[in-house]
mmCIF file of C-alpha atoms and ligand atoms in Angstrom:
data_model
loop_
_atom_site.group_PDB
_atom_site.id
_atom_site.type_symbol
_atom_site.label_atom_id
_atom_site.label_comp_id
_atom_site.label_asym_id
_atom_site.label_seq_id
_atom_site.Cartn_x
_atom_site.Cartn_y
_atom_site.Cartn_z
ATOM 1 C CA MET A 1 8.785 4.471 23.678
ATOM 2 C CA SER A 2 9.497 0.855 22.805
ATOM 3 C CA THR A 3 6.090 0.055 21.279
ATOM 4 C CA SER A 4 6.352 -1.622 17.864
ATOM 5 C CA HIS A 5 4.810 0.107 14.881
ATOM 6 C CA PHE A 6 4.158 -0.661 11.211
ATOM 7 C CA LEU A 7 5.391 2.404 9.358
ATOM 8 C CA THR A 8 7.193 0.581 6.531
ATOM 9 C CA LEU A 9 7.507 -3.087 5.529
ATOM 10 C CA PHE A 10 10.914 -3.127 7.230
ATOM 11 C CA ASP A 11 9.194 -2.932 10.631
ATOM 12 C CA LEU A 12 8.612 -6.677 10.256
ATOM 13 C CA SER A 13 11.111 -9.351 9.240
ATOM 14 C CA ALA A 14 10.686 -11.353 6.022
ATOM 15 C CA GLY A 15 9.686 -14.332 8.153
ATOM 16 C CA GLU A 16 7.058 -12.337 10.044
ATOM 17 C CA LEU A 17 5.648 -10.884 6.817
ATOM 18 C CA ASN A 18 5.393 -14.303 5.180
ATOM 19 C CA GLN A 19 3.690 -15.686 8.298
ATOM 20 C CA LEU A 20 1.305 -12.728 8.302
ATOM 21 C CA ILE A 21 0.354 -13.403 4.666
ATOM 22 C CA ASP A 22 -0.253 -17.087 5.421
ATOM 23 C CA HIS A 23 -2.405 -16.060 8.375
ATOM 24 C CA ALA A 24 -4.344 -13.660 6.105
ATOM 25 C CA ILE A 25 -5.111 -16.583 3.752
ATOM 26 C CA ASP A 26 -6.368 -18.561 6.753
ATOM 27 C CA ILE A 27 -8.468 -15.626 8.015
ATOM 28 C CA LYS A 28 -9.953 -15.181 4.528
ATOM 29 C CA THR A 29 -10.837 -18.871 4.235
ATOM 30 C CA ARG A 30 -12.499 -18.897 7.648
ATOM 31 C CA LEU A 31 -14.487 -15.762 6.801
ATOM 32 C CA LYS A 32 -15.738 -17.318 3.540
ATOM 33 C CA GLU A 33 -16.774 -20.419 5.508
ATOM 34 C CA GLY A 34 -18.827 -18.180 7.790
ATOM 35 C CA LYS A 35 -16.688 -18.904 10.859
ATOM 36 C CA ALA A 36 -16.252 -16.096 13.373
ATOM 37 C CA HIS A 37 -12.717 -15.065 14.366
ATOM 38 C CA THR A 38 -12.829 -12.423 17.097
ATOM 39 C CA PRO A 39 -9.447 -12.092 18.828
ATOM 40 C CA LEU A 40 -9.798 -8.303 19.232
ATOM 41 C CA GLN A 41 -12.868 -8.182 21.459
ATOM 42 C CA GLY A 42 -12.876 -5.005 23.514
ATOM 43 C CA LYS A 43 -10.063 -3.424 21.445
ATOM 44 C CA THR A 44 -10.352 -0.072 19.691
ATOM 45 C CA LEU A 45 -8.518 1.263 16.642
ATOM 46 C CA ALA A 46 -8.407 5.022 16.033
ATOM 47 C CA MET A 47 -8.176 5.864 12.324
ATOM 48 C CA LEU A 48 -6.800 9.293 11.558
ATOM 49 C CA PHE A 49 -7.207 10.363 7.927
ATOM 50 C CA GLU A 50 -5.543 13.554 6.699
ATOM 51 C CA LYS A 51 -6.179 12.445 3.079
ATOM 52 C CA SER A 52 -9.189 10.840 1.384
ATOM 53 C CA SER A 53 -9.743 7.092 1.274
ATOM 54 C CA THR A 54 -12.212 4.462 0.178
ATOM 55 C CA ARG A 55 -10.394 1.120 0.504
ATOM 56 C CA THR A 56 -8.225 1.873 3.520
ATOM 57 C CA ARG A 57 -11.063 3.256 5.602
ATOM 58 C CA VAL A 58 -13.562 0.539 4.723
ATOM 59 C CA SER A 59 -11.092 -2.326 5.122
ATOM 60 C CA PHE A 60 -9.772 -1.183 8.523
ATOM 61 C CA GLU A 61 -13.237 -0.362 9.845
ATOM 62 C CA VAL A 62 -14.821 -3.616 8.645
ATOM 63 C CA GLY A 63 -11.697 -5.547 9.664
ATOM 64 C CA MET A 64 -11.878 -4.304 13.267
ATOM 65 C CA SER A 65 -15.574 -5.099 13.434
ATOM 66 C CA GLN A 66 -15.076 -8.647 12.078
ATOM 67 C CA LEU A 67 -12.257 -9.202 14.597
ATOM 68 C CA GLY A 68 -14.658 -8.301 17.412
ATOM 69 C CA GLY A 69 -13.285 -4.813 18.091
ATOM 70 C CA SER A 70 -14.324 -1.329 17.125
ATOM 71 C CA SER A 71 -12.863 1.658 15.311
ATOM 72 C CA LEU A 72 -13.311 5.393 15.199
ATOM 73 C CA PHE A 73 -12.783 7.652 12.230
ATOM 74 C CA LEU A 74 -10.977 10.925 12.915
ATOM 75 C CA SER A 75 -10.355 13.681 10.392
ATOM 76 C CA PRO A 76 -8.581 17.030 10.785
ATOM 77 C CA ASN A 77 -11.876 18.785 10.016
ATOM 78 C CA ASP A 78 -13.590 17.652 13.179
ATOM 79 C CA THR A 79 -10.700 17.257 15.613
ATOM 80 C CA GLN A 80 -8.164 19.643 17.144
ATOM 81 C CA ILE A 81 -5.513 18.202 14.784
ATOM 82 C CA GLY A 82 -6.765 20.483 12.022
ATOM 83 C CA ARG A 83 -6.551 23.474 14.373
ATOM 84 C CA GLY A 84 -2.880 22.984 15.058
ATOM 85 C CA GLU A 85 -2.678 20.835 18.197
ATOM 86 C CA PRO A 86 0.868 19.426 18.085
ATOM 87 C CA VAL A 87 1.284 15.890 16.717
ATOM 88 C CA GLU A 88 3.177 14.895 19.876
ATOM 89 C CA ASP A 89 0.304 15.956 22.150
ATOM 90 C CA THR A 90 -2.313 14.319 19.946
ATOM 91 C CA ALA A 91 -0.355 11.057 19.902
ATOM 92 C CA LYS A 92 -0.010 10.976 23.695
ATOM 93 C CA VAL A 93 -3.714 11.639 24.253
ATOM 94 C CA ILE A 94 -5.210 9.310 21.616
ATOM 95 C CA SER A 95 -2.834 6.471 22.491
ATOM 96 C CA SER A 96 -3.865 6.696 26.154
ATOM 97 C CA MET A 97 -7.413 5.687 25.190
ATOM 98 C CA VAL A 98 -7.164 3.199 22.295
ATOM 99 C CA ASP A 99 -5.250 0.001 21.480
ATOM 100 C CA GLY A 100 -3.915 0.971 18.054
ATOM 101 C CA ILE A 101 -3.840 3.925 15.666
ATOM 102 C CA MET A 102 -3.970 3.849 11.874
ATOM 103 C CA ILE A 103 -2.808 7.063 10.224
ATOM 104 C CA ARG A 104 -2.984 8.358 6.650
ATOM 105 C CA THR A 105 -1.022 11.567 6.347
ATOM 106 C CA ASN A 106 1.352 13.605 4.203
ATOM 107 C CA GLU A 107 4.993 13.717 5.335
ATOM 108 C CA HIS A 108 6.419 10.409 6.458
ATOM 109 C CA ALA A 109 8.269 12.294 9.237
ATOM 110 C CA LYS A 110 4.905 13.163 10.759
ATOM 111 C CA ILE A 111 3.831 9.552 11.251
ATOM 112 C CA GLN A 112 7.277 8.846 12.685
ATOM 113 C CA THR A 113 6.840 11.678 15.219
ATOM 114 C CA PHE A 114 3.369 10.396 16.019
ATOM 115 C CA ALA A 115 4.717 6.871 16.568
ATOM 116 C CA ASP A 116 7.586 8.168 18.738
ATOM 117 C CA ASN A 117 4.984 9.680 21.067
ATOM 118 C CA SER A 118 2.417 6.891 20.986
ATOM 119 C CA SER A 119 2.110 4.255 23.707
ATOM 120 C CA VAL A 120 0.221 1.919 21.311
ATOM 121 C CA PRO A 121 1.109 0.563 17.837
ATOM 122 C CA VAL A 122 0.829 2.992 14.917
ATOM 123 C CA ILE A 123 0.017 1.603 11.450
ATOM 124 C CA ASN A 124 0.848 3.505 8.274
ATOM 125 C CA GLY A 125 -2.277 3.801 6.111
ATOM 126 C CA LEU A 126 -0.266 5.789 3.494
ATOM 127 C CA THR A 127 2.191 8.658 3.604
ATOM 128 C CA ASP A 128 3.799 10.625 0.786
ATOM 129 C CA ASP A 129 6.641 8.077 0.893
ATOM 130 C CA TYR A 130 5.117 4.649 1.635
ATOM 131 C CA HIS A 131 1.960 2.543 1.529
ATOM 132 C CA PRO A 132 2.975 -0.715 3.256
ATOM 133 C CA CYS A 133 -0.572 -2.010 3.901
ATOM 134 C CA GLN A 134 -1.212 -2.031 0.147
ATOM 135 C CA LEU A 135 1.879 -4.181 -0.334
ATOM 136 C CA LEU A 136 0.556 -6.734 2.162
ATOM 137 C CA ALA A 137 -2.545 -7.086 -0.030
ATOM 138 C CA ASP A 138 -0.469 -7.194 -3.221
ATOM 139 C CA MET A 139 1.882 -9.877 -1.898
ATOM 140 C CA LEU A 140 -1.118 -11.856 -0.614
ATOM 141 C CA THR A 141 -2.805 -11.642 -4.030
ATOM 142 C CA PHE A 142 0.318 -12.800 -5.873
ATOM 143 C CA LYS A 143 0.733 -15.699 -3.441
ATOM 144 C CA GLU A 144 -2.881 -16.816 -3.880
ATOM 145 C CA LEU A 145 -2.636 -16.759 -7.669
ATOM 146 C CA ARG A 146 0.973 -17.693 -8.427
ATOM 147 C CA GLY A 147 2.613 -18.964 -5.223
ATOM 148 C CA SER A 148 5.877 -17.539 -3.916
ATOM 149 C CA ILE A 149 7.055 -14.267 -5.462
ATOM 150 C CA LYS A 150 10.684 -15.072 -4.618
ATOM 151 C CA GLY A 151 12.791 -14.905 -7.788
ATOM 152 C CA ALA A 152 9.959 -13.365 -9.837
ATOM 153 C CA THR A 153 10.234 -10.225 -11.968
ATOM 154 C CA VAL A 154 7.924 -7.313 -11.188
ATOM 155 C CA SER A 155 7.588 -4.175 -13.347
ATOM 156 C CA TRP A 156 6.768 -0.762 -11.963
ATOM 157 C CA ILE A 157 5.677 1.619 -14.715
ATOM 158 C CA GLY A 158 4.790 5.278 -14.158
ATOM 159 C CA ASP A 159 5.366 7.525 -11.171
ATOM 160 C CA GLY A 160 8.197 6.840 -8.706
ATOM 161 C CA ASN A 161 5.789 7.485 -5.827
ATOM 162 C CA ASN A 162 4.841 6.052 -2.414
ATOM 163 C CA MET A 163 3.627 2.803 -3.985
ATOM 164 C CA CYS A 164 6.816 2.462 -6.015
ATOM 165 C CA HIS A 165 8.899 3.012 -2.850
ATOM 166 C CA SER A 166 6.934 0.303 -1.072
ATOM 167 C CA PHE A 167 7.484 -2.094 -3.990
ATOM 168 C CA MET A 168 11.214 -1.301 -3.718
ATOM 169 C CA ASN A 169 11.110 -2.351 -0.045
ATOM 170 C CA ALA A 170 9.106 -5.458 -0.919
ATOM 171 C CA ALA A 171 11.616 -6.447 -3.635
ATOM 172 C CA GLU A 172 14.371 -6.685 -1.037
ATOM 173 C CA ILE A 173 12.248 -8.376 1.640
ATOM 174 C CA PHE A 174 10.434 -10.900 -0.571
ATOM 175 C CA GLY A 175 13.376 -11.466 -2.950
ATOM 176 C CA PHE A 176 12.068 -10.400 -6.347
ATOM 177 C CA THR A 177 13.570 -8.220 -9.069
ATOM 178 C CA LEU A 178 11.827 -4.884 -9.563
ATOM 179 C CA LYS A 179 12.201 -3.291 -13.002
ATOM 180 C CA ILE A 180 11.305 0.394 -12.792
ATOM 181 C CA SER A 181 10.507 2.746 -15.644
ATOM 182 C CA CYS A 182 9.510 6.338 -14.837
ATOM 183 C CA PRO A 183 9.830 9.611 -16.779
ATOM 184 C CA GLU A 184 13.106 11.374 -16.023
ATOM 185 C CA ASN A 185 11.798 13.832 -13.431
ATOM 186 C CA PHE A 186 9.496 11.355 -11.724
ATOM 187 C CA MET A 187 11.946 8.736 -10.529
ATOM 188 C CA PRO A 188 11.738 7.296 -7.003
ATOM 189 C CA LYS A 189 13.706 9.210 -4.343
ATOM 190 C CA ALA A 190 17.427 8.826 -5.072
ATOM 191 C CA GLU A 191 18.397 7.972 -1.480
ATOM 192 C CA LEU A 192 15.821 5.161 -1.384
ATOM 193 C CA LEU A 193 16.978 3.847 -4.760
ATOM 194 C CA ALA A 194 20.540 3.772 -3.465
ATOM 195 C CA GLN A 195 19.467 1.801 -0.364
ATOM 196 C CA ARG A 196 17.576 -0.832 -2.364
ATOM 197 C CA ALA A 197 19.864 -1.005 -5.421
ATOM 198 C CA ASN A 198 20.482 -4.780 -5.201
ATOM 199 C CA ASN A 199 16.982 -5.803 -6.272
ATOM 200 C CA ILE A 200 16.217 -2.966 -8.688
ATOM 201 C CA VAL A 201 16.818 -2.495 -12.410
ATOM 202 C CA ILE A 202 16.131 0.969 -13.823
ATOM 203 C CA CYS A 203 14.807 0.617 -17.385
ATOM 204 C CA PRO A 204 14.981 3.308 -20.056
ATOM 205 C CA THR A 205 11.497 2.590 -21.442
ATOM 206 C CA PRO A 206 8.270 1.069 -20.075
ATOM 207 C CA GLN A 207 8.607 -1.574 -22.787
ATOM 208 C CA ASP A 208 11.994 -2.622 -21.374
ATOM 209 C CA ALA A 209 10.454 -2.763 -17.910
ATOM 210 C CA SER A 210 7.507 -4.927 -18.897
ATOM 211 C CA GLU A 211 9.543 -7.433 -20.904
ATOM 212 C CA SER A 212 9.550 -10.935 -19.328
ATOM 213 C CA SER A 213 7.674 -9.701 -16.274
ATOM 214 C CA ASP A 214 5.507 -11.800 -13.956
ATOM 215 C CA LEU A 215 3.605 -8.837 -12.559
ATOM 216 C CA VAL A 216 3.047 -5.402 -14.091
ATOM 217 C CA VAL A 217 2.079 -2.619 -11.673
ATOM 218 C CA THR A 218 1.198 1.022 -12.088
ATOM 219 C CA ASP A 219 -0.537 3.780 -10.118
ATOM 220 C CA THR A 220 -2.055 7.187 -10.673
ATOM 221 C CA TRP A 221 0.244 9.816 -12.203
ATOM 222 C CA ALA A 222 -0.955 12.468 -9.731
ATOM 223 C CA SER A 223 -1.100 11.270 -6.140
ATOM 224 C CA MET A 224 -3.131 12.929 -3.407
ATOM 225 C CA GLY A 225 -1.670 16.368 -2.795
ATOM 226 C CA GLN A 226 -0.488 16.691 -6.424
ATOM 227 C CA GLU A 227 -3.858 17.692 -7.891
ATOM 228 C CA ASP A 228 -2.437 21.007 -9.181
ATOM 229 C CA GLU A 229 0.179 19.129 -11.215
ATOM 230 C CA LYS A 230 -2.363 16.870 -12.923
ATOM 231 C CA ASP A 231 -2.225 18.500 -16.382
ATOM 232 C CA ALA A 232 1.562 18.839 -16.451
ATOM 233 C CA ARG A 233 1.913 15.246 -15.313
ATOM 234 C CA GLU A 234 -0.461 13.967 -18.040
ATOM 235 C CA LYS A 235 1.976 15.458 -20.567
ATOM 236 C CA ALA A 236 5.138 14.264 -18.847
ATOM 237 C CA PHE A 237 3.833 10.685 -18.570
ATOM 238 C CA ALA A 238 2.857 10.344 -22.258
ATOM 239 C CA GLY A 239 3.986 6.892 -23.383
ATOM 240 C CA TYR A 240 3.723 5.397 -19.881
ATOM 241 C CA CYS A 241 0.108 4.207 -20.130
ATOM 242 C CA VAL A 242 0.092 0.446 -19.508
ATOM 243 C CA ASP A 243 -1.586 -0.951 -22.607
ATOM 244 C CA ASP A 244 -2.057 -4.294 -24.363
ATOM 245 C CA ALA A 245 1.215 -3.954 -26.281
ATOM 246 C CA MET A 246 3.137 -3.565 -22.995
ATOM 247 C CA MET A 247 1.322 -6.512 -21.428
ATOM 248 C CA LYS A 248 2.219 -8.632 -24.493
ATOM 249 C CA LEU A 249 5.917 -8.064 -23.745
ATOM 250 C CA ALA A 250 5.427 -9.474 -20.241
ATOM 251 C CA ASN A 251 5.257 -13.219 -19.587
ATOM 252 C CA LYS A 252 2.148 -14.929 -20.901
ATOM 253 C CA ASP A 253 0.677 -15.489 -17.441
ATOM 254 C CA ALA A 254 1.718 -12.068 -16.077
ATOM 255 C CA LEU A 255 -0.696 -10.377 -13.697
ATOM 256 C CA PHE A 256 -1.648 -6.693 -13.671
ATOM 257 C CA MET A 257 -2.082 -4.834 -10.370
ATOM 258 C CA HIS A 258 -3.074 -1.284 -9.419
ATOM 259 C CA CYS A 259 -3.740 -0.143 -5.840
ATOM 260 C CA LEU A 260 -6.705 1.968 -7.047
ATOM 261 C CA PRO A 261 -8.207 4.483 -7.524
ATOM 262 C CA ALA A 262 -7.378 4.140 -11.232
ATOM 263 C CA TYR A 263 -7.708 6.657 -14.035
ATOM 264 C CA ARG A 264 -8.502 4.791 -17.239
ATOM 265 C CA ASN A 265 -6.740 6.028 -20.395
ATOM 266 C CA SER A 266 -4.138 7.826 -18.243
ATOM 267 C CA GLU A 267 -1.901 5.282 -16.470
ATOM 268 C CA VAL A 268 -3.751 2.223 -17.825
ATOM 269 C CA THR A 269 -6.079 1.372 -20.693
ATOM 270 C CA PRO A 270 -9.545 -0.056 -19.939
ATOM 271 C CA SER A 271 -8.538 -3.150 -21.947
ATOM 272 C CA VAL A 272 -5.777 -3.904 -19.408
ATOM 273 C CA ILE A 273 -7.398 -2.964 -16.097
ATOM 274 C CA ASP A 274 -10.703 -4.556 -17.078
ATOM 275 C CA GLY A 275 -9.005 -7.381 -18.979
ATOM 276 C CA PRO A 276 -8.176 -11.011 -18.155
ATOM 277 C CA GLN A 277 -4.733 -10.381 -16.619
ATOM 278 C CA SER A 278 -5.965 -7.759 -14.179
ATOM 279 C CA VAL A 279 -6.464 -8.847 -10.566
ATOM 280 C CA VAL A 280 -7.341 -5.431 -9.145
ATOM 281 C CA TRP A 281 -10.619 -6.477 -7.491
ATOM 282 C CA GLN A 282 -9.068 -9.415 -5.662
ATOM 283 C CA GLU A 283 -6.170 -7.099 -4.756
ATOM 284 C CA ALA A 284 -8.587 -4.517 -3.311
ATOM 285 C CA GLU A 285 -10.575 -7.124 -1.345
ATOM 286 C CA ASN A 286 -7.339 -8.498 0.048
ATOM 287 C CA ARG A 287 -6.736 -5.207 1.864
ATOM 288 C CA LEU A 288 -9.351 -6.470 4.322
ATOM 289 C CA HIS A 289 -7.839 -9.906 4.901
ATOM 290 C CA ALA A 290 -4.195 -8.772 5.006
ATOM 291 C CA GLN A 291 -4.916 -5.936 7.419
ATOM 292 C CA LYS A 292 -6.943 -8.199 9.706
ATOM 293 C CA ALA A 293 -3.824 -10.359 10.045
ATOM 294 C CA LEU A 294 -1.802 -7.181 10.695
ATOM 295 C CA LEU A 295 -4.268 -5.882 13.298
ATOM 296 C CA GLU A 296 -4.232 -9.221 15.073
ATOM 297 C CA LYS A 297 -0.433 -9.198 15.151
ATOM 298 C CA PHE A 298 -0.162 -5.672 16.550
ATOM 299 C CA LEU A 299 -3.297 -5.335 18.716
ATOM 300 C CA ALA A 300 -4.100 -8.813 20.081
HETATM 301 N N1 CP B 1 -5.458 1.780 -2.439
HETATM 302 C C1 CP B 1 -5.897 2.603 -1.463
HETATM 303 O O1 CP B 1 -5.228 2.824 -0.454
HETATM 304 O O2 CP B 1 -7.118 3.126 -1.701
HETATM 305 P P1 CP B 1 -7.839 4.285 -0.867
HETATM 306 O O3 CP B 1 -7.112 5.562 -1.153
HETATM 307 O O4 CP B 1 -9.244 4.298 -1.383
HETATM 308 O O5 CP B 1 -7.773 3.948 0.597
HETATM 309 N N1 NVA B 2 -0.075 7.065 -4.980
HETATM 310 C C1 NVA B 2 -1.453 7.214 -4.592
HETATM 311 C C2 NVA B 2 -1.954 5.985 -3.922
HETATM 312 C C3 NVA B 2 -3.410 6.030 -3.540
HETATM 313 C C4 NVA B 2 -3.859 4.818 -2.785
HETATM 314 C C5 NVA B 2 -1.596 8.424 -3.694
HETATM 315 O O1 NVA B 2 -0.740 8.618 -2.819
HETATM 316 O O2 NVA B 2 -2.544 9.185 -3.869
#
């Protein structure tokens, strides 16, 4: 089907993404001024969560309501999805009744199959490989606080996970340098690194990565689905906790971001995440504004 979807940042052009972020700033301003903006009246978003969520669920649900539409929360526990109804069949049925579908799932291939069988736009609310909606909020937050990210240096410290992969995509699209430092066995996927090599510098230590950075980013060491590896990962990631000494190596006005949920004294010290350079609360709130701009683009 020729419906457009938002499965990775590359589903939109750099121009479209920049426009979307500008529109999110406008939507946010209007909301704070108490002005209604309801372009999605009568529209429905289905939200299918195969993993837990606080921010993604609340921001999409509240976002749809503020835009004048409605949303429904679906989980494998209370639908036929959890009892083995094929993804293809589920996609055909749900998409025949709603105007858009947000999915949080495991394998990226699954959301791709879902999208291939959906007659309405599918939005990626996180897979094992990507979390593009989070990047919309992160790019919006940087723009609000520092202006254009083009030419900036961003440091990714910790696990080469779905968030890291999405930052790799963003580096190419938005034109920044991404310095990555991960323990040896926790690097981003090699084929994705090879595709995005132009904008990426692999650093031997987290200190090298944070040096002269404009934005330091980390994430949990054990993503959803890796709970059994938590103890082993705590050991493997020793030395990768973003602390004050690392932040001192970054530029003086460097920001700290984390998609949340955060685990203090694992991937980040309380002094950093709760400190003056951290913008994690603005970043989390911006999920709402960025996704409202996204929903308007795909569902209006
Ligand atoms: N950052 C993020 O996606 O948070 P949730 O898992 O709470 O949705
Ligand atoms: N990497 C984390 C992000 C959570 C929003 C995970 O996949 O669990």
